[in-house]
Short mmCIF file of N, CA and C in Angstrom, two decimals:
data_model
loop_
_atom_site.label_atom_id
_atom_site.label_comp_id
_atom_site.label_asym_id
_atom_site.label_seq_id
_atom_site.Cartn_x
_atom_site.Cartn_y
_atom_site.Cartn_z
N UNK M 1 0.88 -0.80 0.05
CA UNK M 1 0.04 -0.02 -0.03
C UNK M 1 0.87 1.14 -0.15
N UNK M 2 0.71 2.19 -0.74
CA UNK M 2 1.36 3.26 -0.98
C UNK M 2 0.98 4.38 -0.22
N UNK M 3 1.92 5.27 0.45
CA UNK M 3 1.53 6.08 1.53
C UNK M 3 2.43 7.54 1.08
N UNK M 4 1.62 8.56 1.40
CA UNK M 4 2.33 9.49 0.90
C UNK M 4 2.14 10.79 2.10
N UNK M 5 3.04 11.13 2.47
CA UNK M 5 3.25 12.55 3.47
C UNK M 5 3.32 13.98 2.68
N UNK M 6 2.23 14.48 2.60
CA UNK M 6 1.81 15.67 2.38
C UNK M 6 1.95 17.19 3.22
N UNK M 7 2.71 17.95 2.98
CA UNK M 7 3.35 18.90 3.71
C UNK M 7 2.58 20.39 3.19
N UNK M 8 1.65 20.99 3.39
CA UNK M 8 1.00 21.97 2.93
C UNK M 8 0.10 22.98 3.78
N UNK M 9 0.36 24.13 4.05
CA UNK M 9 0.13 24.85 4.90
C UNK M 9 -1.34 25.49 4.57
N UNK M 10 -1.87 25.77 3.38
CA UNK M 10 -2.98 26.27 2.88
C UNK M 10 -4.04 24.94 3.01
N UNK M 11 -4.92 25.43 4.11
CA UNK M 11 -5.76 24.05 4.24
C UNK M 11 -6.62 23.64 2.98
N UNK M 12 -7.18 24.80 2.29
CA UNK M 12 -7.87 24.57 1.11
C UNK M 12 -7.27 23.77 0.11
N UNK M 13 -5.98 23.92 -0.44
CA UNK M 13 -5.07 23.34 -1.13
C UNK M 13 -4.86 21.69 -0.54
N UNK M 14 -4.13 21.80 0.70
CA UNK M 14 -4.22 20.37 1.20
C UNK M 14 -5.20 19.48 1.13
N UNK M 15 -6.36 20.31 1.56
CA UNK M 15 -7.62 19.34 1.49
C UNK M 15 -8.02 18.69 0.04
N UNK M 16 -7.52 19.42 -0.82
CA UNK M 16 -8.04 19.32 -2.39
C UNK M 16 -6.87 18.11 -2.71
N UNK M 17 -5.89 18.27 -2.37
CA UNK M 17 -4.52 17.30 -2.93
C UNK M 17 -4.91 16.22 -2.32
N UNK M 18 -5.21 15.94 -0.88
CA UNK M 18 -5.36 14.80 -0.21
C UNK M 18 -6.47 14.22 -0.89
N UNK M 19 -7.57 14.90 -0.83
CA UNK M 19 -8.92 14.10 -1.31
C UNK M 19 -8.57 13.47 -2.61
N UNK M 20 -7.80 14.11 -3.60
CA UNK M 20 -7.74 13.72 -5.05
C UNK M 20 -6.72 12.13 -5.36
N UNK M 21 -5.81 12.41 -4.15
CA UNK M 21 -5.18 11.18 -3.79
C UNK M 21 -5.68 10.15 -3.20
N UNK M 22 -6.26 10.30 -2.04
CA UNK M 22 -7.08 9.42 -1.50
C UNK M 22 -8.17 8.52 -2.45
N UNK M 23 -8.69 9.53 -3.12
CA UNK M 23 -9.95 8.90 -4.22
C UNK M 23 -9.22 7.84 -5.16
N UNK M 24 -7.99 7.90 -5.12
CA UNK M 24 -7.15 6.89 -6.25
C UNK M 24 -6.58 5.85 -5.17
N UNK M 25 -7.05 5.81 -3.83
CA UNK M 25 -6.87 4.80 -2.88
C UNK M 25 -5.17 4.58 -2.36
N UNK M 26 -4.69 5.96 -2.50
CA UNK M 26 -3.38 6.35 -1.88
C UNK M 26 -3.66 6.92 -0.25
N UNK M 27 -2.98 6.41 0.44
CA UNK M 27 -3.15 6.71 1.94
C UNK M 27 -2.09 8.19 2.10
N UNK M 28 -2.93 9.01 2.83
CA UNK M 28 -2.38 10.37 2.61
C UNK M 28 -2.33 10.92 3.97
N UNK M 29 -1.38 11.35 4.78
CA UNK M 29 -1.25 11.66 5.95
C UNK M 29 -0.77 13.27 5.71
N UNK M 30 -1.69 14.26 6.18
CA UNK M 30 -1.52 15.74 5.55
C UNK M 30 -0.96 16.82 6.82
N UNK M 31 0.05 17.42 6.73
CA UNK M 31 0.36 18.11 7.95
C UNK M 31 0.42 19.81 7.23
N UNK M 32 0.64 20.87 8.06
CA UNK M 32 0.31 22.14 7.79
C UNK M 32 1.82 22.66 7.86
N UNK M 33 2.92 22.13 8.35
CA UNK M 33 4.23 22.36 8.29
C UNK M 33 5.03 21.48 8.63
N UNK M 34 6.59 21.92 8.16
CA UNK M 34 7.84 20.89 8.31
C UNK M 34 7.92 20.45 9.68
N UNK M 35 7.72 21.00 10.72
CA UNK M 35 8.16 20.30 12.01
C UNK M 35 6.85 19.29 12.11
N UNK M 36 5.56 19.47 11.91
CA UNK M 36 4.48 18.24 12.04
C UNK M 36 5.07 17.18 11.11
N UNK M 37 5.41 17.55 10.11
CA UNK M 37 5.96 16.43 9.09
C UNK M 37 6.98 15.51 9.46
N UNK M 38 8.16 16.42 10.04
CA UNK M 38 9.19 16.00 10.87
C UNK M 38 8.82 14.77 11.25
N UNK M 39 7.90 15.10 12.62
CA UNK M 39 7.50 14.06 13.54
C UNK M 39 7.10 12.75 13.13
N UNK M 40 6.17 12.90 12.03
CA UNK M 40 5.60 11.99 11.17
C UNK M 40 6.55 10.92 10.49
N UNK M 41 7.29 11.60 10.20
CA UNK M 41 8.60 10.96 9.49
C UNK M 41 9.24 10.06 10.32
N UNK M 42 9.22 10.54 11.43
CA UNK M 42 10.33 9.71 12.55
C UNK M 42 9.50 8.84 12.96
N UNK M 43 8.18 8.38 12.99
CA UNK M 43 7.44 7.54 13.34
C UNK M 43 6.85 6.41 12.18
N UNK M 44 6.81 6.94 10.81
CA UNK M 44 5.90 6.38 9.91
C UNK M 44 7.08 6.11 8.77
N UNK M 45 6.93 5.34 7.63
CA UNK M 45 7.21 5.07 6.54
C UNK M 45 6.65 5.77 5.39
N UNK M 46 7.14 6.48 4.52
CA UNK M 46 6.07 7.02 3.19
C UNK M 46 7.11 6.43 2.27
N UNK M 47 5.75 6.71 1.37
CA UNK M 47 6.71 6.19 -0.49
C UNK M 47 6.79 7.43 -1.16
N UNK M 48 6.44 8.64 -0.54
CA UNK M 48 6.64 9.76 -1.26
C UNK M 48 6.03 10.76 -0.38
N UNK M 49 6.90 12.06 -0.52
CA UNK M 49 6.87 13.32 0.28
C UNK M 49 6.40 14.29 -0.82
N UNK M 50 5.34 14.89 -0.76
CA UNK M 50 4.77 16.43 -1.48
C UNK M 50 4.91 17.37 -0.62
N UNK M 51 5.86 18.32 -0.75
CA UNK M 51 5.85 19.56 0.10
C UNK M 51 5.50 20.93 -0.74
N UNK M 52 4.97 22.06 0.18
CA UNK M 52 5.02 23.18 -0.56
C UNK M 52 6.41 23.77 0.10
N UNK M 53 6.68 24.92 -0.46
CA UNK M 53 7.77 25.72 -0.05
C UNK M 53 7.57 26.56 0.93
N UNK M 54 6.56 27.62 0.75
CA UNK M 54 6.33 28.33 1.51
C UNK M 54 5.45 28.09 2.82
N UNK M 55 6.04 27.74 3.97
CA UNK M 55 5.25 27.83 5.01
C UNK M 55 5.56 28.43 6.31
N UNK M 56 4.62 28.73 7.08
CA UNK M 56 5.28 29.02 8.59
C UNK M 56 6.11 28.09 9.12
N UNK M 57 7.12 28.96 9.99
CA UNK M 57 8.33 28.11 10.79
C UNK M 57 9.33 27.68 9.55
N UNK M 58 9.51 26.39 9.42
CA UNK M 58 10.15 25.67 8.77
C UNK M 58 9.82 25.72 7.35
N UNK M 59 10.52 26.32 6.50
CA UNK M 59 10.25 26.35 4.97
C UNK M 59 10.39 24.94 4.30
N UNK M 60 9.83 24.55 3.06
CA UNK M 60 10.06 23.70 2.33
C UNK M 60 11.59 23.20 1.84
N UNK M 61 12.20 24.19 1.82
CA UNK M 61 14.05 24.03 1.74
C UNK M 61 14.36 23.46 3.01
N UNK M 62 14.27 23.77 4.23
CA UNK M 62 14.71 23.32 5.20
C UNK M 62 14.04 21.83 5.57
N UNK M 63 13.21 21.81 5.18
CA UNK M 63 12.35 20.67 5.41
C UNK M 63 13.08 19.40 4.57
N UNK M 64 13.26 20.04 3.40
CA UNK M 64 14.13 18.89 2.30
C UNK M 64 15.35 18.53 2.56
N UNK M 65 16.20 19.50 3.07
CA UNK M 65 17.45 19.45 3.45
C UNK M 65 17.49 18.26 5.05
N UNK M 66 16.37 18.74 5.65
CA UNK M 66 16.19 17.85 6.80
C UNK M 66 16.04 16.38 6.61
N UNK M 67 15.23 16.16 5.73
CA UNK M 67 14.77 14.79 5.20
C UNK M 67 15.97 14.14 4.26
N UNK M 68 16.84 14.88 3.53
CA UNK M 68 17.88 14.30 3.02
C UNK M 68 19.09 13.95 3.75
N UNK M 69 19.32 15.03 4.61
CA UNK M 69 20.65 14.77 5.40
C UNK M 69 20.45 14.59 7.14
N UNK M 70 19.42 14.93 7.60
CA UNK M 70 19.56 14.80 9.10
C UNK M 70 18.76 13.43 9.27
N UNK M 71 17.72 13.28 8.97
CA UNK M 71 16.94 12.10 8.92
C UNK M 71 17.49 10.70 7.69
N UNK M 72 18.57 10.45 7.76
CA UNK M 72 19.15 9.52 7.00
C UNK M 72 18.63 8.41 6.44
N UNK M 73 17.89 7.60 7.39
CA UNK M 73 16.94 6.37 7.14
C UNK M 73 15.75 6.87 6.12
N UNK M 74 15.39 8.28 5.96
CA UNK M 74 14.43 8.63 5.17
C UNK M 74 14.90 9.35 3.87
N UNK M 75 16.08 9.41 3.97
CA UNK M 75 16.83 10.00 2.64
C UNK M 75 16.41 9.58 1.15
N UNK M 76 16.02 8.58 1.03
CA UNK M 76 15.71 7.99 -0.37
C UNK M 76 14.26 8.01 -0.74
N UNK M 77 13.58 8.79 0.16
CA UNK M 77 12.01 9.13 -0.17
C UNK M 77 11.93 9.98 -1.21
N UNK M 78 11.32 9.43 -2.34
CA UNK M 78 11.15 10.94 -3.51
C UNK M 78 10.45 12.15 -3.03
N UNK M 79 10.70 13.16 -3.45
CA UNK M 79 9.84 14.37 -3.12
C UNK M 79 9.36 15.06 -4.18
N UNK M 80 8.28 15.42 -4.12
CA UNK M 80 7.87 16.36 -5.10
C UNK M 80 7.05 17.89 -4.64
N UNK M 81 7.96 18.63 -5.02
CA UNK M 81 7.62 20.11 -4.51
C UNK M 81 6.50 20.60 -5.11
N UNK M 82 5.46 21.59 -4.57
CA UNK M 82 4.59 22.15 -5.21
C UNK M 82 4.63 23.54 -4.68
N UNK M 83 5.02 24.47 -5.62
CA UNK M 83 5.34 25.88 -5.24
C UNK M 83 4.39 26.68 -6.28
N UNK M 84 4.16 27.99 -5.66
CA UNK M 84 4.04 29.29 -6.40
C UNK M 84 4.80 29.99 -6.51
N UNK M 85 6.09 29.80 -6.13
CA UNK M 85 7.26 30.69 -6.27
C UNK M 85 8.14 30.21 -7.37
N UNK M 86 7.79 29.60 -8.24
CA UNK M 86 8.62 29.57 -9.39
C UNK M 86 9.29 30.55 -10.12
N UNK M 87 8.78 31.58 -9.74
CA UNK M 87 9.21 32.77 -10.77
C UNK M 87 9.95 33.79 -9.73
N UNK M 88 10.26 33.58 -8.76
CA UNK M 88 10.99 34.07 -7.36
C UNK M 88 12.21 34.03 -7.56
N UNK M 89 13.28 34.81 -7.55
CA UNK M 89 14.60 34.45 -7.69
C UNK M 89 15.13 33.88 -6.32
N UNK M 90 14.54 33.95 -5.16
CA UNK M 90 14.77 33.06 -4.01
C UNK M 90 14.44 31.73 -4.29
N UNK M 91 13.48 31.26 -4.99
CA UNK M 91 13.44 30.09 -5.42
C UNK M 91 14.42 29.27 -6.24
N UNK M 92 14.81 29.89 -7.07
CA UNK M 92 15.87 29.46 -7.74
C UNK M 92 17.26 29.06 -7.24
N UNK M 93 17.33 30.46 -6.44
CA UNK M 93 18.83 30.38 -5.12
C UNK M 93 18.49 28.84 -4.20
N UNK M 94 17.32 28.97 -3.85
CA UNK M 94 16.91 27.61 -3.15
C UNK M 94 16.80 26.36 -3.67
N UNK M 95 16.87 26.42 -5.18
CA UNK M 95 16.91 25.23 -6.06
C UNK M 95 18.41 24.67 -5.97
N UNK M 96 19.16 25.47 -6.39
CA UNK M 96 20.42 25.34 -6.23
C UNK M 96 21.04 24.80 -4.84
N UNK M 97 20.15 24.65 -3.92
CA UNK M 97 20.73 24.36 -2.61
C UNK M 97 20.11 22.50 -2.77
N UNK M 98 19.06 22.46 -3.49
CA UNK M 98 18.68 20.86 -3.20
C UNK M 98 18.56 20.41 -4.57
N UNK M 99 19.48 20.90 -5.62
CA UNK M 99 19.49 20.31 -7.20
C UNK M 99 19.96 18.54 -7.01
N UNK M 100 20.89 18.46 -6.23
CA UNK M 100 21.31 17.07 -6.07
C UNK M 100 20.11 16.11 -5.34
N UNK M 101 19.20 16.50 -4.99
CA UNK M 101 18.33 15.67 -4.15
C UNK M 101 17.38 15.06 -5.18
N UNK M 102 17.14 15.37 -6.14
CA UNK M 102 16.62 14.73 -7.46
C UNK M 102 14.79 14.93 -7.04
N UNK M 103 14.86 16.22 -6.70
CA UNK M 103 13.04 16.43 -6.47
C UNK M 103 12.47 17.04 -7.76
N UNK M 104 11.15 16.37 -7.82
CA UNK M 104 10.24 16.97 -8.54
C UNK M 104 9.73 18.21 -8.49
N UNK M 105 9.27 19.19 -9.53
CA UNK M 105 8.45 20.15 -9.07
C UNK M 105 7.10 20.54 -9.75
N UNK M 106 6.19 21.08 -9.29
CA UNK M 106 4.84 21.13 -9.87
C UNK M 106 4.47 22.70 -9.22
N UNK M 107 4.29 23.36 -10.24
CA UNK M 107 3.93 24.99 -10.33
C UNK M 107 2.89 24.98 -9.87
N UNK M 108 2.43 25.83 -8.79
CA UNK M 108 0.89 26.31 -8.58
C UNK M 108 0.50 27.63 -9.19
N UNK M 109 -0.56 27.61 -10.06
CA UNK M 109 -1.56 26.55 -9.77
C UNK M 109 -1.34 25.32 -10.92
N UNK M 110 -1.96 24.01 -10.50
CA UNK M 110 -1.52 23.09 -11.40
C UNK M 110 -3.40 22.65 -11.40
N UNK M 111 -3.06 21.78 -12.57
CA UNK M 111 -4.50 20.97 -12.87
C UNK M 111 -4.44 19.53 -11.98
N UNK M 112 -5.74 18.86 -11.62
CA UNK M 112 -5.38 17.72 -10.86
C UNK M 112 -4.59 16.69 -11.70
N UNK M 113 -4.75 16.77 -13.05
CA UNK M 113 -3.97 15.63 -13.75
C UNK M 113 -2.61 16.09 -13.66
N UNK M 114 -2.03 17.10 -13.42
CA UNK M 114 -0.64 17.36 -13.46
C UNK M 114 -0.18 16.61 -12.35
N UNK M 115 -1.08 16.69 -11.16
CA UNK M 115 -0.53 16.09 -9.83
C UNK M 115 -0.45 14.89 -9.97
N UNK M 116 -1.40 14.25 -10.54
CA UNK M 116 -1.61 12.78 -10.86
C UNK M 116 -0.60 12.10 -11.64
N UNK M 117 -0.19 12.87 -12.98
CA UNK M 117 0.68 12.38 -13.60
C UNK M 117 2.05 12.45 -12.79
N UNK M 118 2.60 13.38 -12.06
CA UNK M 118 3.76 13.38 -11.08
C UNK M 118 3.69 12.15 -10.15
N UNK M 119 2.70 11.96 -9.55
CA UNK M 119 2.70 11.20 -8.79
C UNK M 119 2.69 9.68 -9.36
N UNK M 120 2.12 9.51 -10.94
CA UNK M 120 2.33 8.32 -11.26
C UNK M 120 3.62 7.88 -11.79
N UNK M 121 4.35 9.01 -12.13
CA UNK M 121 6.01 8.90 -12.56
C UNK M 121 6.33 8.40 -11.52
N UNK M 122 6.34 8.78 -10.37
CA UNK M 122 7.35 8.66 -9.18
C UNK M 122 7.13 6.80 -8.65
N UNK M 123 5.84 6.61 -8.90
CA UNK M 123 5.27 5.13 -8.83
C UNK M 123 5.38 4.24 -9.85
N UNK M 124 5.81 4.72 -10.90
CA UNK M 124 5.97 3.95 -12.15
C UNK M 124 4.91 3.26 -12.83
N UNK M 125 3.85 3.84 -12.13
CA UNK M 125 2.48 3.40 -12.72
C UNK M 125 2.05 4.60 -14.00
N UNK M 126 1.02 3.99 -14.77
CA UNK M 126 0.23 4.76 -15.34
C UNK M 126 -0.86 5.25 -14.51
N UNK M 127 -1.08 6.63 -15.14
CA UNK M 127 -2.00 7.31 -14.04
C UNK M 127 -3.64 6.67 -13.91
N UNK M 128 -3.94 5.98 -14.90
CA UNK M 128 -5.15 5.26 -14.88
C UNK M 128 -5.12 4.13 -13.88
N UNK M 129 -3.97 3.63 -13.66
CA UNK M 129 -3.61 2.58 -12.67
C UNK M 129 -3.57 3.19 -11.36
N UNK M 130 -3.31 4.29 -10.95
CA UNK M 130 -3.02 4.61 -9.76
C UNK M 130 -4.12 4.06 -8.81
N UNK M 131 -5.10 3.83 -8.98
CA UNK M 131 -6.11 3.38 -7.71
C UNK M 131 -5.66 1.75 -7.53
N UNK M 132 -4.72 1.13 -8.60
CA UNK M 132 -4.50 -0.28 -7.80
C UNK M 132 -3.24 -0.27 -6.91
N UNK M 133 -2.57 0.92 -6.55
CA UNK M 133 -1.57 0.65 -5.78
C UNK M 133 -1.72 0.71 -4.42
N UNK M 134 -3.37 0.58 -3.70
CA UNK M 134 -3.51 0.45 -2.58
C UNK M 134 -3.55 -1.23 -2.43
N UNK M 135 -3.29 -2.04 -3.66
CA UNK M 135 -3.17 -3.37 -3.23
C UNK M 135 -2.00 -3.99 -3.12
N UNK M 136 -0.87 -2.61 -3.47
CA UNK M 136 0.35 -3.14 -3.38
C UNK M 136 1.20 -3.03 -2.07
#
């Protein structure tokens, strides 16, 4: 069974993403910030992390760094970044710091199909087969 850790502080977006994935049979744990997500990571295993970059407290860049360098047992988990900051200079500077971590990037606003395509690539299944992941 596939399980995703979702880190998104905008509750409406968090709910939309979580519901979209859950409707495909994927388990989703959703948190509003990196600190909460870090606690969850220390207790559970995940197959994918989807994280926003702009969040209160610990931002997405810091969270990604922590996953890849501090929580060494979790460093192999693929990460998909969702951001509305793709045009900001600070975003591109931050990308330089995580470029070796092989993260995917999805720019807000995005269509539901774009998210499902990104998730299907991580799990190496066609989009129309995502609902079979709960059986694996």
